[in-house]
XYZ file of C-alpha atoms in Angstrom:
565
model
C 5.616 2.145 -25.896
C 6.491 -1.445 -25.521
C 3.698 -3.973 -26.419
C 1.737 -5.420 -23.328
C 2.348 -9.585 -23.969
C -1.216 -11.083 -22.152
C -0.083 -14.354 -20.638
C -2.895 -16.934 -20.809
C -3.703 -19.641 -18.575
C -5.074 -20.055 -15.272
C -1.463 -20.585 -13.541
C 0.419 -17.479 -14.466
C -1.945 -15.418 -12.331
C -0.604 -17.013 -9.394
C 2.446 -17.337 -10.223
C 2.890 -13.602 -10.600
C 1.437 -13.197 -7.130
C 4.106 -15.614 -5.595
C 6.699 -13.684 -7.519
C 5.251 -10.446 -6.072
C 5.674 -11.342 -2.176
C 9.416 -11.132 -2.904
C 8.566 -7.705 -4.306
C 6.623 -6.288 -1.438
C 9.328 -8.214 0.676
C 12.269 -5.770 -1.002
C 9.898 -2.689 -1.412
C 10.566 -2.815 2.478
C 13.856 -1.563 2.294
C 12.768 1.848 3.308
C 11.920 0.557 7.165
C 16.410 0.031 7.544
C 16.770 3.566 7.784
C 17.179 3.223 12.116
C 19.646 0.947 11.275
C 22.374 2.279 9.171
C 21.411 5.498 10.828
C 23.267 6.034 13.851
C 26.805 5.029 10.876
C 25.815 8.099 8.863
C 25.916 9.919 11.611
C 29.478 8.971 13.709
C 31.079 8.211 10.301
C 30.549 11.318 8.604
C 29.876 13.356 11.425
C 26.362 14.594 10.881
C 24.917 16.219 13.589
C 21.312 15.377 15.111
C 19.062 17.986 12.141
C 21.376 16.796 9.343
C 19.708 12.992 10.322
C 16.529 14.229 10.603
C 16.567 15.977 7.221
C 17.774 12.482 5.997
C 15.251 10.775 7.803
C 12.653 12.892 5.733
C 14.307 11.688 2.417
C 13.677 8.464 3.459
C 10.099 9.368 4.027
C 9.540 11.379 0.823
C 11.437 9.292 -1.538
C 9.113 5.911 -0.103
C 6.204 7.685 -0.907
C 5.872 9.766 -3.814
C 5.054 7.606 -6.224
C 3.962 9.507 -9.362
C 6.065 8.436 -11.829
C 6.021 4.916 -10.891
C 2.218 5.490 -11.357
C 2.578 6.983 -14.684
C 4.926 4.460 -15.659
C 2.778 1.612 -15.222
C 0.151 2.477 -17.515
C 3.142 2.761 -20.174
C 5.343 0.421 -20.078
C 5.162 -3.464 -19.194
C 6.080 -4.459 -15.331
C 9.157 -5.984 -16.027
C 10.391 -2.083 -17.206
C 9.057 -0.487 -14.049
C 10.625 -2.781 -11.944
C 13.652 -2.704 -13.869
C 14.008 0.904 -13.020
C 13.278 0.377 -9.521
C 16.445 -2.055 -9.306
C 18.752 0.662 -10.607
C 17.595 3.075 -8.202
C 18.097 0.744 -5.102
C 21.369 0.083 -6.957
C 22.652 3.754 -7.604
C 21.514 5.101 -4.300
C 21.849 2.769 -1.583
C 25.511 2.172 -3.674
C 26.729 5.692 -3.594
C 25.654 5.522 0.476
C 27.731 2.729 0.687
C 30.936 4.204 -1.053
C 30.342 7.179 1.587
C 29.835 4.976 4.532
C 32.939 2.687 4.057
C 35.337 5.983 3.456
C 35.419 4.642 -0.309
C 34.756 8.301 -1.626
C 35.741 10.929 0.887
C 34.227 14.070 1.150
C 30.597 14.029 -1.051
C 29.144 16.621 0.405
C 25.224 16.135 2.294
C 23.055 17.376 -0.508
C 24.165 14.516 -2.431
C 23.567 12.245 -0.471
C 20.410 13.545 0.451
C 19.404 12.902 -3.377
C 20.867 9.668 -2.728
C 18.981 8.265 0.019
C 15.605 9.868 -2.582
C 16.460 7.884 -5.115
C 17.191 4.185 -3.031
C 14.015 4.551 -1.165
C 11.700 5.585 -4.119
C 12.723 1.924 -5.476
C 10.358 1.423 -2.891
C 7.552 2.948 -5.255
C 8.627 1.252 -8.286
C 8.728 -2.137 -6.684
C 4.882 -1.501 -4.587
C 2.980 0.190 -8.014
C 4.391 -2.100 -10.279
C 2.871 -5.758 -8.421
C -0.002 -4.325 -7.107
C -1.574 -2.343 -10.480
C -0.501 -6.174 -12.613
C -2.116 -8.240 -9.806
C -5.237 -5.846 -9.300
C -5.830 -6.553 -13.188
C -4.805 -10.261 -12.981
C -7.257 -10.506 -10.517
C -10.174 -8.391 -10.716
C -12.229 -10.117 -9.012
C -10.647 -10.633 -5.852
C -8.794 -6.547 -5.378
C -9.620 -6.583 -1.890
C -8.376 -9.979 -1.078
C -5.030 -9.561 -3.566
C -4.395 -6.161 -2.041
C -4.462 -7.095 1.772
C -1.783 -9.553 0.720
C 0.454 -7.721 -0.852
C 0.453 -4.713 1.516
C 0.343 -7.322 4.467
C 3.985 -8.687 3.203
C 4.653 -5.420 2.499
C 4.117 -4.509 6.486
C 6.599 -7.270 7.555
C 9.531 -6.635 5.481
C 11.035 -3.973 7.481
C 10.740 -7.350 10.562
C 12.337 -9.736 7.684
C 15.384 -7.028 7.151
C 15.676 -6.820 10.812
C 16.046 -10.206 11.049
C 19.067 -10.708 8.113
C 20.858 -7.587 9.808
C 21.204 -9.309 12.951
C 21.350 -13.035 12.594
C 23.404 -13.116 9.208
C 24.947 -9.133 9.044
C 26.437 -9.037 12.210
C 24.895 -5.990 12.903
C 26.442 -4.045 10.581
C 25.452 -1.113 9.164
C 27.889 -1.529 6.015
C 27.033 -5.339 5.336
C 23.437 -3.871 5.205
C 23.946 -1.145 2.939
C 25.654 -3.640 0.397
C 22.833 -6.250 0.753
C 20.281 -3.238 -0.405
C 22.270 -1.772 -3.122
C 23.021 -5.439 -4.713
C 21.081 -8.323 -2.855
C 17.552 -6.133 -3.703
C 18.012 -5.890 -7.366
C 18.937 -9.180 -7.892
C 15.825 -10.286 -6.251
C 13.336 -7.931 -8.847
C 16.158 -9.175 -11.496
C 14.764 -12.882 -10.690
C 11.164 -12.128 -10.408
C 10.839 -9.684 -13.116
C 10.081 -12.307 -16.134
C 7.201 -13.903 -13.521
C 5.454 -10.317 -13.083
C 3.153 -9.684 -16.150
C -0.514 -8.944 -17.286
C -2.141 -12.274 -17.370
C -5.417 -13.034 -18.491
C -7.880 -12.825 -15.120
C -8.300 -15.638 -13.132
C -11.558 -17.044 -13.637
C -14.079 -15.878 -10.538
C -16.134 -18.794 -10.704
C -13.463 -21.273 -9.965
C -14.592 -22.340 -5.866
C -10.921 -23.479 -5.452
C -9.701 -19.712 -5.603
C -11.410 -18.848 -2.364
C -8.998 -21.468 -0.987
C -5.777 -20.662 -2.554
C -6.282 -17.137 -1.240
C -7.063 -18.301 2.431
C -3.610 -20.317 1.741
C -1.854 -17.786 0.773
C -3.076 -15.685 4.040
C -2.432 -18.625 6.151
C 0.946 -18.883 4.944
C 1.605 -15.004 5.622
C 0.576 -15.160 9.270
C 2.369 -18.215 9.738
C 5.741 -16.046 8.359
C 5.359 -13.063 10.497
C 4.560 -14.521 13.884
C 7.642 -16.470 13.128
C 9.992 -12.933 12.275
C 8.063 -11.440 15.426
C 9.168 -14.663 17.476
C 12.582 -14.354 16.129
C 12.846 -10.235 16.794
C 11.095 -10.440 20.540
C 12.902 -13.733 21.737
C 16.327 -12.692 20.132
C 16.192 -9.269 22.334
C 14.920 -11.470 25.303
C 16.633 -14.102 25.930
C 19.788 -15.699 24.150
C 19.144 -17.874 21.065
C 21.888 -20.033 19.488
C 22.512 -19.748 16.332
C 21.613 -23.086 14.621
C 18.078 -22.133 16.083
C 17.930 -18.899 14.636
C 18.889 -20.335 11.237
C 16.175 -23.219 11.374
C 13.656 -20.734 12.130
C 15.385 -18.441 9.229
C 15.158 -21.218 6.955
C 10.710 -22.108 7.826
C 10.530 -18.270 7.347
C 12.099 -18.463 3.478
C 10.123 -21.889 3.206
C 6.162 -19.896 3.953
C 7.338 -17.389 1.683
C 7.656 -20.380 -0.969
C 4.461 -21.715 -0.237
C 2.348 -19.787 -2.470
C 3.658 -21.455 -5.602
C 2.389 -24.581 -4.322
C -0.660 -23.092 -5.948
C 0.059 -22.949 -9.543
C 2.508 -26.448 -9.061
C -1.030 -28.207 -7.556
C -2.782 -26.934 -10.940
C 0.091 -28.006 -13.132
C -0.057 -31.544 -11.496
C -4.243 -31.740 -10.694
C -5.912 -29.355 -13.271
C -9.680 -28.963 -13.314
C -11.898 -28.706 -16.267
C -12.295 -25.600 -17.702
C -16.003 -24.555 -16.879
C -17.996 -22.762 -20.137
C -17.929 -19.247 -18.567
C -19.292 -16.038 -20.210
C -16.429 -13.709 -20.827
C -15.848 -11.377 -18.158
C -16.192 -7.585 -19.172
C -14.038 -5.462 -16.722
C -12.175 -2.056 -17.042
C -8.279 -4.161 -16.782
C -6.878 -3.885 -19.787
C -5.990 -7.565 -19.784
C -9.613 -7.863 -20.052
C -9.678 -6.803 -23.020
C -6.526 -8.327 -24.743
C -8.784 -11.989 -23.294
C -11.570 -11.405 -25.227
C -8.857 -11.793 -28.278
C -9.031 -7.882 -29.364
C -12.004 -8.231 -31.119
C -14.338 -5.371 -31.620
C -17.460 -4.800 -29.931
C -20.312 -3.329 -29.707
C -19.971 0.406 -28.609
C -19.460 0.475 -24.749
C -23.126 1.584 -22.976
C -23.161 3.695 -19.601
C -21.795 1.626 -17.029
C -24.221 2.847 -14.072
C -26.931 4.907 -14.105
C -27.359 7.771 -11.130
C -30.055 6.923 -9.027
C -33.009 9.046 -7.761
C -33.033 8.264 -4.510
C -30.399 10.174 -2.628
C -30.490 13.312 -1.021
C -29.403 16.799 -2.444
C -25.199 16.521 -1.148
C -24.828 13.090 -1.783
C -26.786 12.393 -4.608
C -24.934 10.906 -7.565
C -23.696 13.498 -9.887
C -26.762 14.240 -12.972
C -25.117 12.682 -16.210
C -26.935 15.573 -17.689
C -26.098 17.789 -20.682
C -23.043 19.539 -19.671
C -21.426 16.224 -19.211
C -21.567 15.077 -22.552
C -19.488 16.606 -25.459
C -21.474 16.875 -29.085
C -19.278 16.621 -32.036
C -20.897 17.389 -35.147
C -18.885 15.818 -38.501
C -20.289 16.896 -41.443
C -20.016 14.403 -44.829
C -21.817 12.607 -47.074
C -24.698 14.922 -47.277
C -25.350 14.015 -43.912
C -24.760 14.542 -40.573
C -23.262 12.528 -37.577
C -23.420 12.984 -34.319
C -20.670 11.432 -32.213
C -21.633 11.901 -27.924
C -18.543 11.434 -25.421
C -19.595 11.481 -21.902
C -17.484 11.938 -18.845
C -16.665 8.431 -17.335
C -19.214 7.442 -14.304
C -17.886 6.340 -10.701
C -16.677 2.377 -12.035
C -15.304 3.328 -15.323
C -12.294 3.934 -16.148
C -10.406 7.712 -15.040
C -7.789 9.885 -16.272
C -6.943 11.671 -13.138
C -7.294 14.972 -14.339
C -11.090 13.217 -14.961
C -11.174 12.065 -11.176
C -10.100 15.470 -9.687
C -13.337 16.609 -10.277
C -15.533 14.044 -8.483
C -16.408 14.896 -5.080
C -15.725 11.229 -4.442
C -11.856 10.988 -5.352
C -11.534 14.033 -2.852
C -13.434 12.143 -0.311
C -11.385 9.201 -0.415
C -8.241 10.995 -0.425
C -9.168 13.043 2.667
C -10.502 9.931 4.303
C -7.251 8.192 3.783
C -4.744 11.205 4.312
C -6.441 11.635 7.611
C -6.237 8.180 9.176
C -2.920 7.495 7.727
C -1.731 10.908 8.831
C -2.531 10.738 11.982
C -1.394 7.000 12.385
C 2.261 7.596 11.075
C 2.566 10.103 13.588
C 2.213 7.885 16.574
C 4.642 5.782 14.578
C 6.860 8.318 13.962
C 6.990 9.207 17.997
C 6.142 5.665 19.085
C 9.310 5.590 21.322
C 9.548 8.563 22.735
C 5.680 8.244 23.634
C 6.790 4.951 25.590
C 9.874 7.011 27.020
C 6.881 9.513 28.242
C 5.207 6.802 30.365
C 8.131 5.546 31.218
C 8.709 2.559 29.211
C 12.716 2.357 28.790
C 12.403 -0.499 25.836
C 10.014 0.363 23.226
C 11.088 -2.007 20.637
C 8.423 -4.486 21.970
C 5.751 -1.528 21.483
C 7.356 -1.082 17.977
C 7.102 -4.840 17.061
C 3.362 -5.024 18.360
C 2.614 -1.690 15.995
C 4.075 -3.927 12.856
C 2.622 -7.218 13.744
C -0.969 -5.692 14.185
C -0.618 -3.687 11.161
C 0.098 -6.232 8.990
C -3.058 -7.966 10.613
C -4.934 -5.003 9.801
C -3.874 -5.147 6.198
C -4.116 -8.809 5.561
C -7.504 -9.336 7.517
C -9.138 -5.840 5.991
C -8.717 -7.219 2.651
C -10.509 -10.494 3.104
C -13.399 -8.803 5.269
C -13.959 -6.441 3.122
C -13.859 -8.880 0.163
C -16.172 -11.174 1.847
C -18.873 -8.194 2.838
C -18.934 -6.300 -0.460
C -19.710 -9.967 -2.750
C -22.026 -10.915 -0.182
C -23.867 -7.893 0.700
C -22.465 -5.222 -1.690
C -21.378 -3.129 1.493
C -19.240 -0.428 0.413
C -15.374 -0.923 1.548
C -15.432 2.996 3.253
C -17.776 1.497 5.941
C -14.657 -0.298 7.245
C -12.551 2.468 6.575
C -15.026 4.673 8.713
C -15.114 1.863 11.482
C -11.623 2.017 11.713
C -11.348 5.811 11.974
C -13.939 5.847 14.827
C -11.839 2.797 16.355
C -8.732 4.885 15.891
C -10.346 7.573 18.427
C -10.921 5.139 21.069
C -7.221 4.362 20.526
C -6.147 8.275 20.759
C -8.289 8.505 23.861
C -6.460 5.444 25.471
C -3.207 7.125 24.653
C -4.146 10.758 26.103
C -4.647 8.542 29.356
C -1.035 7.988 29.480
C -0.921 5.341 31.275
C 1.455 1.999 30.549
C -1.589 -0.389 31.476
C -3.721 0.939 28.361
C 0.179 2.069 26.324
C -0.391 -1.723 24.709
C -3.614 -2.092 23.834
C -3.439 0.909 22.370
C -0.839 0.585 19.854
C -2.449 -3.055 18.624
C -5.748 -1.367 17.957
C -4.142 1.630 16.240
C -1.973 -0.599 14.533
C -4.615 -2.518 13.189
C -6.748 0.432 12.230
C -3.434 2.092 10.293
C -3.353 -1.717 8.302
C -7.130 -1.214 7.370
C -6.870 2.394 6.201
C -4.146 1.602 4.427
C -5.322 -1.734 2.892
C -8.628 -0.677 2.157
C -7.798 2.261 -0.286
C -6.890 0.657 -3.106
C -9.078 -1.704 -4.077
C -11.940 1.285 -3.306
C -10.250 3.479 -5.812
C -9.774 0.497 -8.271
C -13.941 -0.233 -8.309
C -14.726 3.867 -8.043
C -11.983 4.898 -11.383
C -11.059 2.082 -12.884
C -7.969 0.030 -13.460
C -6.733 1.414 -16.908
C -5.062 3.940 -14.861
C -4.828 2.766 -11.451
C -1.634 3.230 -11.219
C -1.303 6.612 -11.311
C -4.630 7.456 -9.171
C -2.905 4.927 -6.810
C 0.385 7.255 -6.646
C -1.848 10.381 -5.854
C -3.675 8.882 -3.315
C -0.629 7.880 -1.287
C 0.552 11.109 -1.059
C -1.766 11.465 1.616
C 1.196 9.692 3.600
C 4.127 12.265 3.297
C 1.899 15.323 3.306
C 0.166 13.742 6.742
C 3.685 12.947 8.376
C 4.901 16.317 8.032
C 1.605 18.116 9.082
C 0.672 16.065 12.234
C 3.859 15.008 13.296
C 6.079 17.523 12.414
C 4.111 20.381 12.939
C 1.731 19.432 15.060
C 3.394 16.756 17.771
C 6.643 17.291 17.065
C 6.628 21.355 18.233
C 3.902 20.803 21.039
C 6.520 17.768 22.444
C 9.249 20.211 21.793
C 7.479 23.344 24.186
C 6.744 20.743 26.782
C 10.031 19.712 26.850
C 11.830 23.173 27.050
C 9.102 23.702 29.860
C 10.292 21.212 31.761
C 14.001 22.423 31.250
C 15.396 19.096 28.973
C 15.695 17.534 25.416
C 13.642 15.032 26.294
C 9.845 15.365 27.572
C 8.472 12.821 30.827
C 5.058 12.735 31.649
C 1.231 12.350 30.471
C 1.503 15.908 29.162
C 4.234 15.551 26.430
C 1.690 14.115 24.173
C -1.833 14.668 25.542
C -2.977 17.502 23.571
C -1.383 16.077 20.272
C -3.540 12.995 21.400
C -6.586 14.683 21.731
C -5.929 16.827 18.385
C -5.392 13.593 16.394
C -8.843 12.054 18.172
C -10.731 15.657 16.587
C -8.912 14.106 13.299
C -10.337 10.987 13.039
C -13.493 12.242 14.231
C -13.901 14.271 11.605
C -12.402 11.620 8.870
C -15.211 9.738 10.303
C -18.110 11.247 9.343
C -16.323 11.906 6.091
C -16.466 8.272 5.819
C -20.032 8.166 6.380
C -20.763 10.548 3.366
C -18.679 8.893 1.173
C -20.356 5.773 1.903
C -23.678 6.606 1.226
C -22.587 8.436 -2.251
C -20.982 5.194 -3.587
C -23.463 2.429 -2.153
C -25.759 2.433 -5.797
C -22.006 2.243 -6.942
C -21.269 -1.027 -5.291
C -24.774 -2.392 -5.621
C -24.765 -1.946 -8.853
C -20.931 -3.949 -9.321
C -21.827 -6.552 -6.870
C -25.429 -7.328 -7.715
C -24.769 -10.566 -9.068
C -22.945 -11.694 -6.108
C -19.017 -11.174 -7.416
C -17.752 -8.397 -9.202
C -19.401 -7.677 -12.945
C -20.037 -4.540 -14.729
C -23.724 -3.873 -15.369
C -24.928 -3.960 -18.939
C -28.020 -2.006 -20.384
């Protein structure tokens, strides 16, 4: 395995985070798929199932992540996202070559595999900045995450934008700007991404570079909404559309303003005790020194109830190893890790809590994907002809959801130690109220609707990762990360293939035509995915009390330290 090179300093932290916007920026490549679409289908004459089958490569190759999750906690990030260029390169290429007639006749399979392999860069690109920036900034997971998954939300708007203002629309100028203008971008940034040692989390100026950062990122995507909504409205000329192309590229500059300002006005380095933390850039800081042997992180408390008391770190947690020598014996005690260590995931399959968590999430993001997933032809239902404003307003608010969840939750859990699930179960119970304003089916409550959902999908989806971070640990993060993501893939196909998909289908065949008008097309789905939430919910609510000694116990002092005996 490569050697890990720890990159000291207090500017290389932030300078791996600017890099990593460009990341989550190209990890949106995934979000093109409607439009290159509609070429795959009257160039090479693929009927309407053979596109959806395609559409569900797109789906499964963005999300399953488990290699990219083993990967990380091998090799170094420039390696991970070295791969992920060469898969963007070799599949989006080879759709290319079949698009433009280049190579004739390569028959579907293949390019099924194809379309796999370009979006799974996606998973490469996503686990590879946000494992290195969770450990480069330990202190602030909640904050960094919400970032990166917020520019994440608005790079499908950003790709929109290049197709039609500098593409011309076309579907084979795209697919040549993924398979070469993508890896060239992870090509530049690569040397930028790397472990660094934390930022320090008593510095008072990092509260503010954060809240820039944010700023900057809301500032970007009202601009690519403006640009998307106005440019289907009302005609734009092009010199504008460049000038508001060009402020776009300029905010997502802006964050290296941060490390130039501490090149050109640094502070004095305050005498700070060393921070103990479960990164593994922690420990390369404290200069690979030996310590003392590591003592029990937390200790289970007594006052919880018989379900969700913490697990008893009893006997048949703790392995004895007897080595005889010497003419005496020694007794060497390994214990399971406790909820805050560091995992293995075969170690967190066993805790109630990682099931929890993944249920919680695979629930609200299930059942939010399928509304996206249907989004237009629920507008078509009520009678909406253009739903691409109801599609912008889903992305805009769900990269709100995933920016703002991040710095909530961030300020709540140093302040008062609250446990990041009780957003997680505010948003599910939100996320009904939205289901129930969809089963009205009306147009007047079709908006509001679809910004409160969106918001709620950004917060479920935000909010996971830094909770799974504090509960197992980021030694191997990124692989817990890949499982828990799964949760997307395995909740498209259940709730909206299965389950609105085939109830839309039997209304429509009721009412004799492919395509379904009225309040009941999607009621009962509506009302289905409502029981959903309800139940993720209260899910929430259990998990919440089971980690709160957790989270008291990390956040006692006020920011995030691991307890010592």
């Amino acid at each position: 395995m490569p050697k890990l090179v720890i990159k000291s300093g207090s500017r290389p932290p932030w300078v791996g985070l600017s890099a990593a916007v460009w990341v989550e920026i190209a990890a949106g490549n995934a979000y093109n798929f409607p439009l290159y679409s509609h070429a795959l289908k009257s160039v090479l004459g693929y009927n309407q199932q053979q596109l959806t089958m395609l559409g569900v490569a797109n789906d499964v190759g963005e999300s399953v992540a488990l290699l990219p999750g083993y990967a990380c906690s091998k090799l170094p990030p420039w390696m991970v996202l070295f791969f992920g260029a060469c898969a963007c390169f070799l599949g989006y290429g080879l759709i290319w070559l079949s698009v433009t007639q280049t190579l004739h006749g390569l028959p579907f399979w293949l390019l099924w595999i194809a379309l796999i392999v370009a979006t799974n860069s996606n998973a490469w690109f996503g686990t590879a900045v946000l494992v290195t920036n969770m450990k480069n900034f330990p202190l602030s997971r909640g904050t960094v995450a919400g970032i990166l998954k917020g520019y994440a939300a608005i790079g499908g708007a950003v790709y929109t934008v290049i197709y039609n203002v500098f593409l011309d629309q076309s579907p084979t100028n795209l697919l040549l700007f993924l398979a070469l203008g993508i890896p060239v971008i992870c090509f530049a940034m690569m040397y930028f991404i790397r472990p660094c040692a934390p930022a320090s989390g008593e510095d008072s100026s990092e509260h503010v570079h954060f809240v820039f950062t944010q700023a900057m990122a809301v500032l970007a995507a009202l601009i690519v909404l403006a640009i998307t909504v106005v440019g289907n409205v009302v005609s734009v000329s092009s010199g504008v559309m460049y000038a508001l192309v060009g402020l776009v590229v300029l905010l997502l500059v802006t964050p290296l303003a941060i490390p130039v300002k501490m090149t050109f006005f640094r502070k004095k380095k305050p005498n700070a005790n060393a921070i103990t933390g479960s990164a593994e850039c922690l420990d390369q800081q404290a200069g690979g020194s030996d310590t003392s042997t590591t003592k029990p992180l937390l200790r289970p408390s007594s006052s919880l109830g018989s379900f969700i008391e913490m697990e008893d770190d009893d006997e048949s947690d703790v392995q004895t190893l007897l080595a005889e020598g010497g003419g005496g014996g020694a007794v060497e005690r390994k214990r399971r890790p406790r909820r805050g260590e560091d995992f293995r995931l075969r170690e967190a399959f066993i805790k109630a809590d990682f099931w929890l968590l993944w249920f919680l999430y695979f629930l609200g993001v299930g059942s939010g994907v399928t509304v996206l997933n249907n989004l237009a032809q629920v507008g078509i239902a009520v009678g909406i002809e253009n739903t691409t404003v109801l599609l912008c307003l889903f992305s805009f608010f769900n990269f709100v959801g995933r920016l703002s969840s991040g710095a909530i939750s961030e300020h709540f859990v140093k302040s008062r130690a609250m446990p990041r699930t009780v957003w997680m179960t505010l948003a599910q119970i939100l996320m009904v109220l939205a289901f129930i304003l969809y089963a009205l089916s009306s147009s007047a409550t079709l908006h509001p609707a679809t910004a409160l959902l969106g918001t709620c999908y950004g917060f479920q989806y935000s909010l996971m990762v830094p909770t799974a971070s504090e509960l197992f640990g980021l030694e191997h993060f990124g692989i817990i990360y890949s499982f828990m993501i799964l949760g997307n893939p395995i909740g498209a196909v259940l709730f909206s293939g299965l389950v609105a998909g085939r109830l839309y289908d039997a209304e429509a065949i009721r009412q004799g035509s492919s395509t379904c008008y009225g309040p009941e097309c999607f009621r009962l789905t509506f009302m289905i995915l409502a029981t959903v939430c309800g139940v993720a919910a209260i899910l929430g609510m259990i998990l919440t009390v089971r980690i709160r000694p957790v989270y008291r116990s990390l956040y006692s002092s006020g920011s995030f330290r691991l307890p010592q005996e």
